[in-house]
Amino acid sequence: MKTVIVSALLLRASVEAALYKSKTPPMGWNSYNYYGCNPTEDIMHTNAQGLVDLGLADLGYEYVTTDCGWMAEERDSEDRLQWNTDLFPSGGVALGDFIHGLGLKFGLYSGAGYYQCGSTDLPASLGYEEIDAQTFANWSGDSLKYDNCYASSPTIEADYTSAVSTSPARHEKMAAVLDGVDRDIAYFICQWGVGEDIGDWAPPISNVYRISNDIYNAWRSIWRITNQVVPYYRSTTVGAYPDMDMLIVGLNALSLQEEKFHFSMWALNKSPLNIGAPTSTKLTSAASLAVLSNKEVIAIDQDSLAKQARLVRRYTEEEWDIWAGELSGSRTVLGIANWKNDSQTVEFDLSVVNISSANARDVWAAEDIGAVSGVQSFELAGHELRLLVLSDIIESNALPKSTGKYYSAANATFGGSAQEVDCGAGTCAPKGNKISIPSEGATATFNSVAVGSAGTKLLGIDFINYDVALDTAWGWGTNTRNMTVAVNGGTAKRWAFPISGGDWYESDRMLIEVDGFVAGANQVVLAAYEASSAPDIVGFEVFE
């Protein structure tokens, strides 16, 4: 076995090249979303068999993971974790043999804290990393989901702020220890995205890394997690995928249209596809199982390029987005997302994704549209995500060009509680400091924004938002920050800014289309929306 290095910096370097890396986002089934921390041997057998019987295994759903609640309260005389024999009378080796006998992979679960999630009786792996990693290998485990409960204290289950809970050190240690056992074990980090740099440290040492706290059985959770995954396109690559959490398709939490939206958004962003519903036609509807079985959507998730889609345009007041991502074979996937409860017709020009013309296929309709070019119009149902795959693409090469002027804090005058704020450690360099617009009535005004012609212009806004809403997201919390933009005294229009990754360099800048410009000098006012805080603004460019 390889020597385990315990220095935090060396840990990362030592495992980056050697850890097992899947070529596409892992797919499988996990016990938590439906059964909570109460798995049993029968539950695992039934659902593993269901993956095979329903043809889901043939589609790529291969990891079968027993989540929290599987183990006994006490370790054995050699400090090894033990299976709860009341729940799993045949033990872990037998469970692994059963799963492997079906041609599937055996997924295991532990955590980096004092206890496993959901209990103060069941031990996690803190202080026992070497023993547990070898035990998992002895059980012929194929993957390890490594959680973050009770990280800072044996009495606090979820800590989102302490140095211990946000540090990568414990997850890096388990990565190195897994690298030291004589078995390939895929490593699934479940640190919830706490701290601002998980996109830096987690991809080199893991197959997947959770970017948010748990998904909630409601539509609003789809909005929250979608906004949180935006900046990770920079770190998504073959072998390292942002985990948007398990699928709630089939749990009677969403409408069928919303389930398609949810499944599409996870696929666009190259998230692992882990089924959370029972693999039984008695418990999960045929329609939901059909969503999970859509080969064309799965192919987008499993595309060999592993390119996460990007948020290309957002129309907040109209409640729709455009997402686009690169696929193998010189193709592009386009997602037109209607967040609105009601149906609406949306229009956009393909030039926003630098396409002049292409052949299009409507994925959910499973039909070829044929040649498309110029302005596209779509009638979208409430909460529909229209998914198109474009091929035979001719680029437009007609993207708007910057006016060449960057507008930062140095160009602004401030009203209300708005002010210029030191970015700290040069994180906004070379753009200068950032602008804080923290409360109602706060404004940043730019009085000499020059353009060459009148009409609608594209603003590229560099911003900072790390309101990950870990504490509040269980209820009605959101992680977006809203800001209004008004030009030349016109009506202020609201925009919802997603998570930026903690630093504006990590974020994709927000591109918004704003009307009301005149040729020459213009006034642009950025303001907080109602009582909420706007994102911090580094600055913006104008494109025309």
Coordinates of C-alpha atoms in Angstrom, one line a residue:
M1 CA 0.0 0.0 0.0
K2 CA 1.0 3.6 -0.5
T3 CA 2.3 5.7 2.3
V4 CA -0.3 8.1 3.7
I5 CA 0.9 11.7 4.0
V6 CA -0.9 13.8 6.6
S7 CA 0.2 17.3 5.7
A8 CA -2.9 19.1 4.4
L9 CA -1.1 20.5 1.3
L10 CA 0.7 17.2 0.5
L11 CA -2.5 15.2 1.0
R12 CA -4.1 17.0 -1.9
A13 CA -1.1 16.5 -4.2
S14 CA -0.6 12.9 -3.2
V15 CA -4.1 11.7 -4.1
E16 CA -4.9 13.9 -7.1
A17 CA -3.5 11.6 -9.7
A18 CA -4.2 8.3 -8.1
L19 CA -7.7 8.3 -6.8
Y20 CA -10.3 6.4 -8.8
K21 CA -12.0 8.8 -11.2
S22 CA -15.2 8.0 -13.1
K23 CA -15.3 9.3 -16.7
T24 CA -18.9 10.5 -16.4
P25 CA -21.1 11.6 -13.5
P26 CA -21.9 8.6 -11.3
M27 CA -25.4 7.3 -11.4
G28 CA -27.2 5.1 -8.9
W29 CA -29.7 4.8 -6.1
N30 CA -29.5 6.0 -2.5
S31 CA -31.6 5.1 0.4
Y32 CA -31.9 8.4 2.2
N33 CA -34.5 10.5 0.3
Y34 CA -37.3 7.9 0.8
Y35 CA -36.2 5.8 3.8
G36 CA -34.2 8.4 5.8
C37 CA -31.7 7.0 8.2
N38 CA -33.7 3.8 8.4
P39 CA -32.3 1.4 5.8
T40 CA -32.6 -2.3 6.1
E41 CA -31.2 -5.3 4.3
D42 CA -34.6 -6.0 2.7
I43 CA -34.9 -2.3 1.5
M44 CA -31.4 -2.5 -0.1
H45 CA -32.1 -5.8 -1.7
T46 CA -35.5 -4.7 -3.1
N47 CA -34.3 -1.5 -4.6
A48 CA -31.1 -3.0 -6.0
Q49 CA -33.1 -5.7 -7.7
G50 CA -35.5 -3.0 -8.9
L51 CA -32.7 -1.2 -10.7
V52 CA -32.2 -4.4 -12.7
D53 CA -35.8 -5.4 -13.2
L54 CA -36.9 -1.9 -14.4
G55 CA -34.0 -1.6 -16.8
L56 CA -32.5 1.3 -14.9
A57 CA -29.2 -0.6 -14.4
D58 CA -28.9 -0.9 -18.1
L59 CA -29.2 2.9 -18.4
G60 CA -26.2 3.5 -16.1
Y61 CA -27.7 3.5 -12.6
E62 CA -25.1 1.3 -10.9
Y63 CA -24.1 2.6 -7.5
V64 CA -26.4 1.3 -4.7
T65 CA -25.7 3.3 -1.6
T66 CA -26.8 2.5 2.0
D67 CA -27.0 6.0 3.5
C68 CA -27.1 6.9 7.3
G69 CA -28.4 4.4 9.9
W70 CA -26.7 1.2 8.8
M71 CA -24.2 0.6 11.5
A72 CA -24.1 -0.6 15.1
E73 CA -23.5 1.8 18.0
E74 CA -20.3 0.2 19.0
R75 CA -17.1 -0.6 17.1
D76 CA -15.7 -4.1 17.5
S77 CA -12.6 -5.0 19.6
E78 CA -10.4 -3.9 16.8
D79 CA -12.2 -0.6 16.4
R80 CA -13.9 -1.5 13.2
L81 CA -17.4 -0.3 12.3
Q82 CA -20.0 -3.0 12.5
W83 CA -23.4 -3.4 10.7
N84 CA -26.5 -3.3 12.8
T85 CA -27.5 -7.0 12.7
D86 CA -31.1 -6.3 13.6
L87 CA -31.3 -4.2 10.3
F88 CA -28.8 -6.2 8.3
P89 CA -28.7 -9.7 9.7
S90 CA -26.4 -11.0 6.9
G91 CA -23.9 -8.2 7.4
G92 CA -22.0 -5.9 5.0
V93 CA -20.0 -8.5 3.1
A94 CA -23.2 -10.4 2.2
L95 CA -24.9 -7.2 1.1
G96 CA -22.0 -6.3 -1.1
D97 CA -22.0 -9.8 -2.6
F98 CA -25.7 -9.5 -3.4
I99 CA -25.3 -6.1 -5.0
H100 CA -22.3 -7.2 -7.0
G101 CA -24.2 -10.3 -8.0
L102 CA -26.6 -8.1 -9.8
G103 CA -23.8 -6.4 -11.7
L104 CA -24.1 -3.3 -9.6
K105 CA -21.7 -1.3 -7.4
F106 CA -21.7 -1.3 -3.6
G107 CA -21.9 2.2 -2.1
L108 CA -21.0 2.9 1.5
Y109 CA -21.5 5.9 3.8
S110 CA -19.7 7.5 6.7
G111 CA -18.8 11.0 7.8
A112 CA -15.9 13.3 8.8
G113 CA -17.4 14.1 12.2
Y114 CA -18.0 12.6 15.6
Y115 CA -21.2 10.9 14.6
Q116 CA -23.1 10.0 11.4
C117 CA -25.9 12.2 10.3
G118 CA -29.3 11.7 12.0
S119 CA -27.9 10.2 15.3
T120 CA -25.6 10.9 18.2
D121 CA -25.3 7.1 18.8
L122 CA -23.8 5.9 15.5
P123 CA -20.1 6.5 15.0
A124 CA -18.5 8.3 12.1
S125 CA -14.9 8.1 10.9
L126 CA -13.2 11.0 12.7
G127 CA -10.0 9.5 14.2
Y128 CA -10.6 6.1 12.6
E129 CA -9.9 7.0 9.0
E130 CA -7.3 4.4 8.3
I131 CA -9.3 1.6 10.0
D132 CA -12.5 2.5 8.3
A133 CA -11.0 2.9 4.8
Q134 CA -9.5 -0.6 5.1
T135 CA -12.8 -1.9 6.4
F136 CA -14.7 -0.5 3.5
A137 CA -12.2 -2.1 1.2
N138 CA -12.5 -5.5 3.0
W139 CA -16.3 -5.3 2.5
S140 CA -15.6 -4.8 -1.3
G141 CA -17.1 -1.3 -1.3
D142 CA -17.0 0.6 -4.6
S143 CA -17.8 4.1 -3.3
L144 CA -17.9 6.1 -0.2
K145 CA -20.2 9.0 0.5
Y146 CA -18.5 11.1 3.1
D147 CA -20.8 13.4 5.1
N148 CA -20.1 16.4 7.3
C149 CA -22.4 16.1 10.4
Y150 CA -21.2 16.7 13.9
A151 CA -18.0 18.1 12.4
S152 CA -17.2 20.7 15.1
S153 CA -19.0 19.2 18.1
P154 CA -20.6 16.0 19.2
T155 CA -23.8 18.1 20.0
I156 CA -24.2 20.2 16.9
E157 CA -25.3 18.2 13.9
A158 CA -25.0 20.8 11.2
D159 CA -22.4 23.6 11.6
Y160 CA -22.1 25.8 8.5
T161 CA -19.6 28.4 9.8
S162 CA -16.9 27.1 12.0
A163 CA -13.3 26.6 10.8
V164 CA -13.5 22.9 11.3
S165 CA -16.7 22.4 9.4
T166 CA -15.6 24.5 6.5
S167 CA -12.0 23.2 6.3
P168 CA -11.1 20.6 3.7
A169 CA -8.6 18.9 5.9
R170 CA -10.7 16.0 7.1
H171 CA -12.1 15.3 3.6
E172 CA -8.6 15.5 2.2
K173 CA -7.3 13.0 4.8
M174 CA -10.0 10.4 3.9
A175 CA -9.1 10.9 0.3
A176 CA -5.5 10.1 1.0
V177 CA -6.3 7.1 3.2
L178 CA -8.7 5.7 0.5
D179 CA -5.8 6.1 -1.9
G180 CA -3.8 3.9 0.4
V181 CA -6.0 0.8 0.3
D182 CA -5.8 -2.0 -2.2
R183 CA -9.1 -1.3 -3.9
D184 CA -10.6 1.4 -6.2
I185 CA -13.2 3.3 -4.1
A186 CA -14.9 6.2 -5.7
Y187 CA -15.0 9.2 -3.3
F188 CA -18.2 11.3 -3.0
I189 CA -17.6 14.3 -0.8
C190 CA -20.7 15.6 1.0
Q191 CA -19.5 18.7 2.7
W192 CA -22.5 20.7 1.6
G193 CA -20.4 23.4 -0.1
V194 CA -19.7 25.2 3.1
G195 CA -16.8 27.6 2.8
E196 CA -16.1 29.6 -0.3
D197 CA -13.5 27.4 -2.1
I198 CA -14.9 23.9 -2.5
G199 CA -14.6 24.3 -6.2
D200 CA -10.8 24.6 -5.7
W201 CA -10.0 21.8 -3.2
A202 CA -12.6 19.1 -3.8
P203 CA -12.4 18.3 -7.6
P204 CA -8.7 17.1 -7.5
I205 CA -9.4 14.6 -4.7
S206 CA -13.0 13.4 -5.3
N207 CA -15.3 12.1 -8.0
V208 CA -18.2 14.3 -6.9
Y209 CA -18.6 17.1 -4.4
R210 CA -21.9 18.4 -2.9
I211 CA -22.4 22.1 -3.6
S212 CA -25.4 22.7 -1.3
N213 CA -27.2 21.4 1.7
D214 CA -29.9 18.8 1.3
I215 CA -32.5 19.0 -1.4
Y216 CA -35.9 19.7 0.1
N217 CA -39.1 18.0 -1.2
A218 CA -40.5 21.1 -2.9
W219 CA -40.1 23.1 -6.1
R220 CA -38.4 26.0 -4.3
S221 CA -35.4 23.7 -3.6
I222 CA -34.8 23.3 -7.4
W223 CA -34.5 27.1 -7.7
R224 CA -32.1 27.3 -4.7
I225 CA -29.8 24.5 -5.8
T226 CA -29.8 25.6 -9.5
N227 CA -28.6 29.1 -8.4
Q228 CA -25.9 27.5 -6.2
V229 CA -24.4 25.4 -9.0
V230 CA -23.8 28.3 -11.4
P231 CA -20.1 29.1 -10.6
Y232 CA -18.9 25.5 -10.7
Y233 CA -18.6 25.3 -14.4
R234 CA -15.0 26.4 -13.9
S235 CA -14.1 23.3 -11.9
T236 CA -16.3 20.7 -13.6
T237 CA -14.3 18.3 -15.7
V238 CA -13.9 14.6 -16.5
G239 CA -13.7 12.9 -13.1
A240 CA -14.9 15.8 -11.0
Y241 CA -18.6 16.7 -10.9
P242 CA -20.7 19.1 -8.8
D243 CA -23.3 17.2 -6.8
M244 CA -26.7 18.9 -6.7
D245 CA -27.9 16.2 -4.4
M246 CA -30.2 13.2 -4.9
L247 CA -33.1 13.3 -7.3
I248 CA -36.6 13.9 -5.9
V249 CA -38.3 12.6 -9.0
G250 CA -40.9 10.0 -8.0
L251 CA -41.3 11.3 -4.4
N252 CA -44.7 13.1 -5.1
A253 CA -43.0 16.4 -4.3
L254 CA -43.2 17.8 -7.8
S255 CA -45.6 17.8 -10.8
L256 CA -44.5 15.7 -13.8
Q257 CA -43.5 18.9 -15.6
E258 CA -41.4 19.9 -12.6
E259 CA -39.8 16.5 -12.5
K260 CA -38.7 16.8 -16.1
F261 CA -37.3 20.3 -15.3
H262 CA -35.4 19.0 -12.3
F263 CA -34.0 16.0 -14.2
S264 CA -33.0 18.3 -17.1
M265 CA -31.3 20.9 -14.9
W266 CA -29.2 18.2 -13.1
A267 CA -28.2 16.8 -16.4
L268 CA -27.3 20.2 -17.9
N269 CA -25.0 20.8 -15.0
K270 CA -23.3 17.3 -15.0
S271 CA -24.6 16.4 -11.6
P272 CA -24.5 12.8 -10.5
L273 CA -27.9 11.2 -11.1
N274 CA -28.9 9.4 -7.9
I275 CA -32.4 8.1 -7.6
G276 CA -34.1 8.8 -4.3
A277 CA -37.4 7.2 -5.0
P278 CA -38.1 3.5 -4.5
T279 CA -37.5 1.3 -7.6
S280 CA -40.9 -0.2 -7.4
T281 CA -43.9 0.4 -9.7
K282 CA -46.1 0.1 -6.6
L283 CA -44.4 3.1 -4.9
T284 CA -43.2 5.2 -7.8
S285 CA -45.4 6.1 -10.8
A286 CA -44.7 4.9 -14.3
A287 CA -44.5 8.5 -15.4
S288 CA -41.8 9.3 -12.9
L289 CA -39.8 6.2 -13.8
A290 CA -40.1 7.2 -17.5
V291 CA -38.5 10.6 -16.6
L292 CA -35.6 8.8 -14.8
S293 CA -35.3 6.5 -17.9
N294 CA -35.1 9.1 -20.6
K295 CA -32.0 8.1 -22.5
E296 CA -31.5 11.4 -24.3
V297 CA -31.4 13.4 -21.1
I298 CA -29.1 10.8 -19.5
A299 CA -26.8 11.1 -22.5
I300 CA -26.5 14.9 -21.9
D301 CA -25.5 14.3 -18.3
Q302 CA -23.1 11.5 -19.4
D303 CA -21.5 13.3 -22.3
S304 CA -17.8 12.6 -22.6
L305 CA -16.8 16.2 -22.6
A306 CA -18.1 16.7 -19.1
K307 CA -18.8 20.4 -19.8
Q308 CA -21.3 22.0 -17.3
A309 CA -23.8 24.3 -18.9
R310 CA -23.7 28.0 -18.2
L311 CA -26.4 30.5 -17.4
V312 CA -26.4 32.6 -20.6
R313 CA -29.3 35.0 -19.9
R314 CA -31.7 35.6 -17.1
Y315 CA -35.0 37.5 -17.3
T316 CA -36.0 37.7 -13.7
E317 CA -39.2 39.7 -13.9
E318 CA -40.4 37.5 -16.8
E319 CA -39.1 34.4 -14.9
W320 CA -37.1 32.5 -17.4
D321 CA -33.5 31.6 -18.2
I322 CA -31.4 30.5 -21.1
W323 CA -28.7 27.8 -20.3
A324 CA -26.2 26.5 -22.8
G325 CA -23.4 23.9 -22.7
E326 CA -20.9 22.2 -25.0
L327 CA -21.4 18.6 -26.0
S328 CA -19.2 16.1 -27.8
G329 CA -19.5 16.0 -31.6
S330 CA -19.4 19.8 -31.9
R331 CA -22.9 20.0 -30.5
T332 CA -24.6 22.4 -28.0
V333 CA -27.3 21.7 -25.5
L334 CA -29.7 24.5 -24.9
G335 CA -32.1 24.7 -21.9
I336 CA -34.9 27.3 -21.9
A337 CA -36.2 27.3 -18.3
N338 CA -39.6 28.7 -17.4
W339 CA -39.5 29.4 -13.6
K340 CA -43.0 30.9 -13.8
N341 CA -46.0 29.1 -12.4
D342 CA -48.0 29.8 -15.6
S343 CA -47.3 29.2 -19.3
Q344 CA -45.7 31.9 -21.3
T345 CA -44.2 32.5 -24.8
V346 CA -40.5 33.4 -24.8
E347 CA -38.4 34.7 -27.7
F348 CA -34.6 35.0 -28.1
D349 CA -32.1 35.1 -30.9
L350 CA -29.7 32.2 -31.3
S351 CA -26.9 34.8 -31.5
V352 CA -27.0 35.0 -27.7
V353 CA -25.2 31.6 -27.7
N354 CA -23.1 32.6 -30.8
I355 CA -25.1 30.5 -33.2
S356 CA -26.3 31.6 -36.6
S357 CA -28.0 28.4 -37.6
A358 CA -28.2 24.7 -36.6
N359 CA -30.2 21.6 -36.7
A360 CA -32.3 21.1 -33.5
R361 CA -33.8 18.2 -31.7
D362 CA -36.4 18.6 -28.9
V363 CA -35.2 16.1 -26.3
W364 CA -38.4 15.6 -24.3
A365 CA -40.6 15.5 -27.4
A366 CA -38.1 13.1 -28.9
E367 CA -38.4 14.7 -32.3
D368 CA -36.2 16.5 -34.7
I369 CA -37.2 20.1 -35.3
G370 CA -34.9 20.6 -38.3
A371 CA -33.0 23.7 -39.3
V372 CA -33.3 26.7 -37.0
S373 CA -31.8 30.2 -37.2
G374 CA -32.4 33.7 -35.9
V375 CA -35.2 34.5 -33.5
Q376 CA -36.8 31.5 -31.8
S377 CA -40.2 31.5 -30.1
F378 CA -41.3 28.9 -27.6
E379 CA -44.6 28.4 -25.8
L380 CA -43.5 27.0 -22.4
A381 CA -45.8 25.4 -19.9
G382 CA -45.5 26.5 -16.3
H383 CA -42.2 25.2 -14.8
E384 CA -41.2 23.7 -18.1
L385 CA -37.6 23.4 -19.2
R386 CA -37.4 23.0 -23.0
L387 CA -34.3 21.0 -23.8
L388 CA -32.8 21.2 -27.3
V389 CA -29.7 19.6 -28.7
L390 CA -28.2 21.6 -31.6
S391 CA -25.9 20.0 -34.2
D392 CA -24.4 21.1 -37.6
I393 CA -23.8 24.5 -36.0
I394 CA -22.8 27.6 -37.9
E395 CA -21.5 30.2 -35.5
S396 CA -22.9 33.7 -35.8
N397 CA -19.7 35.6 -34.8
A398 CA -22.0 38.5 -34.1
L399 CA -21.8 38.8 -30.3
P400 CA -22.0 42.3 -29.0
K401 CA -18.7 44.0 -28.4
S402 CA -17.6 45.9 -25.3
T403 CA -17.5 49.7 -25.5
G404 CA -14.1 49.3 -23.9
K405 CA -14.9 51.1 -20.7
Y406 CA -15.2 49.4 -17.3
Y407 CA -17.4 51.0 -14.7
S408 CA -16.3 50.3 -11.1
A409 CA -16.6 51.9 -7.6
A410 CA -14.3 54.7 -8.7
N411 CA -17.0 55.8 -11.2
A412 CA -20.0 55.7 -8.9
T413 CA -21.7 58.1 -6.5
F414 CA -23.6 56.5 -3.6
G415 CA -27.0 57.0 -2.0
G416 CA -28.5 55.7 1.2
S417 CA -26.3 53.0 2.8
A418 CA -24.4 52.1 -0.4
Q419 CA -20.7 52.5 -0.2
E420 CA -17.3 51.5 -1.6
V421 CA -15.8 48.5 0.3
D422 CA -12.3 47.1 0.4
C423 CA -12.4 43.7 -1.3
G424 CA -9.6 42.4 0.9
A425 CA -6.5 40.5 -0.2
G426 CA -6.9 42.1 -3.7
T427 CA -9.7 39.7 -4.7
C428 CA -11.2 42.4 -7.0
A429 CA -7.9 43.5 -8.5
P430 CA -7.3 44.9 -11.0
K431 CA -10.9 46.3 -11.0
G432 CA -10.6 48.2 -7.7
N433 CA -12.8 47.8 -4.7
K434 CA -16.4 46.6 -4.6
I435 CA -19.7 48.3 -4.1
S436 CA -22.0 47.4 -1.2
I437 CA -25.7 48.0 -1.8
P438 CA -27.0 46.5 1.4
S439 CA -30.5 47.8 2.1
E440 CA -33.6 49.5 0.8
G441 CA -32.9 53.0 -0.6
A442 CA -29.2 52.2 -1.2
T443 CA -28.0 53.2 -4.7
A444 CA -24.9 53.3 -6.9
T445 CA -25.2 55.8 -9.7
F446 CA -23.1 56.0 -12.8
N447 CA -23.6 59.3 -14.7
S448 CA -21.4 59.0 -17.7
V449 CA -22.0 55.5 -19.3
A450 CA -21.2 56.1 -22.9
V451 CA -22.7 54.1 -25.8
G452 CA -22.8 54.7 -29.6
S453 CA -26.4 54.1 -30.3
A454 CA -29.8 54.1 -28.6
G455 CA -31.8 51.1 -27.5
T456 CA -31.3 47.9 -25.5
K457 CA -27.8 47.2 -24.4
L458 CA -26.1 44.1 -22.8
L459 CA -24.5 44.7 -19.4
G460 CA -21.9 42.3 -18.1
I461 CA -22.0 42.7 -14.4
D462 CA -19.2 41.3 -12.2
F463 CA -20.6 40.5 -8.8
I464 CA -20.1 38.7 -5.4
N465 CA -22.9 36.7 -3.7
Y466 CA -22.2 34.0 -1.3
D467 CA -25.6 33.9 0.5
V468 CA -25.7 30.1 0.3
A469 CA -28.7 30.0 2.6
L470 CA -27.6 26.9 4.5
D471 CA -29.5 27.8 7.6
T472 CA -32.7 29.1 6.0
A473 CA -33.0 27.0 2.9
W474 CA -34.9 24.2 4.7
G475 CA -37.9 26.5 4.8
W476 CA -38.5 29.4 2.3
G477 CA -34.9 30.7 2.2
T478 CA -33.3 31.6 -1.1
N479 CA -29.7 32.2 -2.0
T480 CA -30.2 34.8 -4.8
R481 CA -29.6 38.5 -4.3
N482 CA -31.9 40.9 -6.1
M483 CA -30.8 44.2 -7.6
T484 CA -32.6 46.7 -9.8
V485 CA -31.2 48.5 -12.8
A486 CA -32.6 51.8 -14.2
V487 CA -31.3 53.8 -17.2
N488 CA -31.9 57.5 -17.6
G489 CA -34.7 57.6 -15.0
G490 CA -36.7 54.8 -16.6
T491 CA -38.5 52.1 -14.7
A492 CA -36.2 50.1 -12.6
K493 CA -36.0 46.4 -13.5
R494 CA -35.2 43.6 -11.1
W495 CA -32.6 40.9 -11.6
A496 CA -31.9 37.8 -9.3
F497 CA -28.2 37.1 -9.1
P498 CA -27.1 33.5 -8.3
I499 CA -24.3 32.4 -6.1
S500 CA -20.9 33.6 -7.3
G501 CA -18.6 31.2 -5.6
G502 CA -17.5 33.6 -2.9
D503 CA -15.2 35.5 -5.2
W504 CA -16.0 37.4 -8.4
Y505 CA -13.2 35.6 -10.3
E506 CA -15.0 32.3 -9.6
S507 CA -18.4 33.5 -11.0
D508 CA -19.6 33.7 -14.5
R509 CA -20.5 37.4 -14.8
M510 CA -24.3 38.1 -15.1
L511 CA -25.3 39.2 -18.6
I512 CA -28.5 41.3 -18.6
E513 CA -30.3 43.1 -21.3
V514 CA -31.3 46.7 -20.3
D515 CA -33.4 49.1 -22.4
G516 CA -33.5 52.9 -22.3
F517 CA -30.1 53.9 -23.5
V518 CA -29.5 57.0 -25.7
A519 CA -26.5 57.7 -27.9
G520 CA -23.9 59.4 -25.9
A521 CA -23.8 59.7 -22.1
N522 CA -26.3 57.7 -19.9
Q523 CA -27.2 57.4 -16.3
V524 CA -27.3 53.9 -14.9
V525 CA -28.6 53.4 -11.3
L526 CA -28.0 50.1 -9.4
A527 CA -30.2 49.8 -6.4
A528 CA -31.3 47.3 -3.7
Y529 CA -34.6 45.6 -4.3
E530 CA -37.1 46.4 -1.5
A531 CA -35.7 45.3 1.9
S532 CA -33.1 42.8 0.5
S533 CA -29.5 43.3 0.0
A534 CA -28.1 43.5 -3.6
P535 CA -25.1 41.5 -4.5
D536 CA -21.8 43.3 -4.0
I537 CA -20.8 44.8 -7.4
V538 CA -17.2 44.9 -8.7
G539 CA -18.2 46.7 -11.8
F540 CA -19.7 46.3 -15.3
E541 CA -19.1 46.7 -19.0
V542 CA -21.6 47.7 -21.7
F543 CA -21.8 45.7 -24.9
E544 CA -23.4 46.8 -28.1

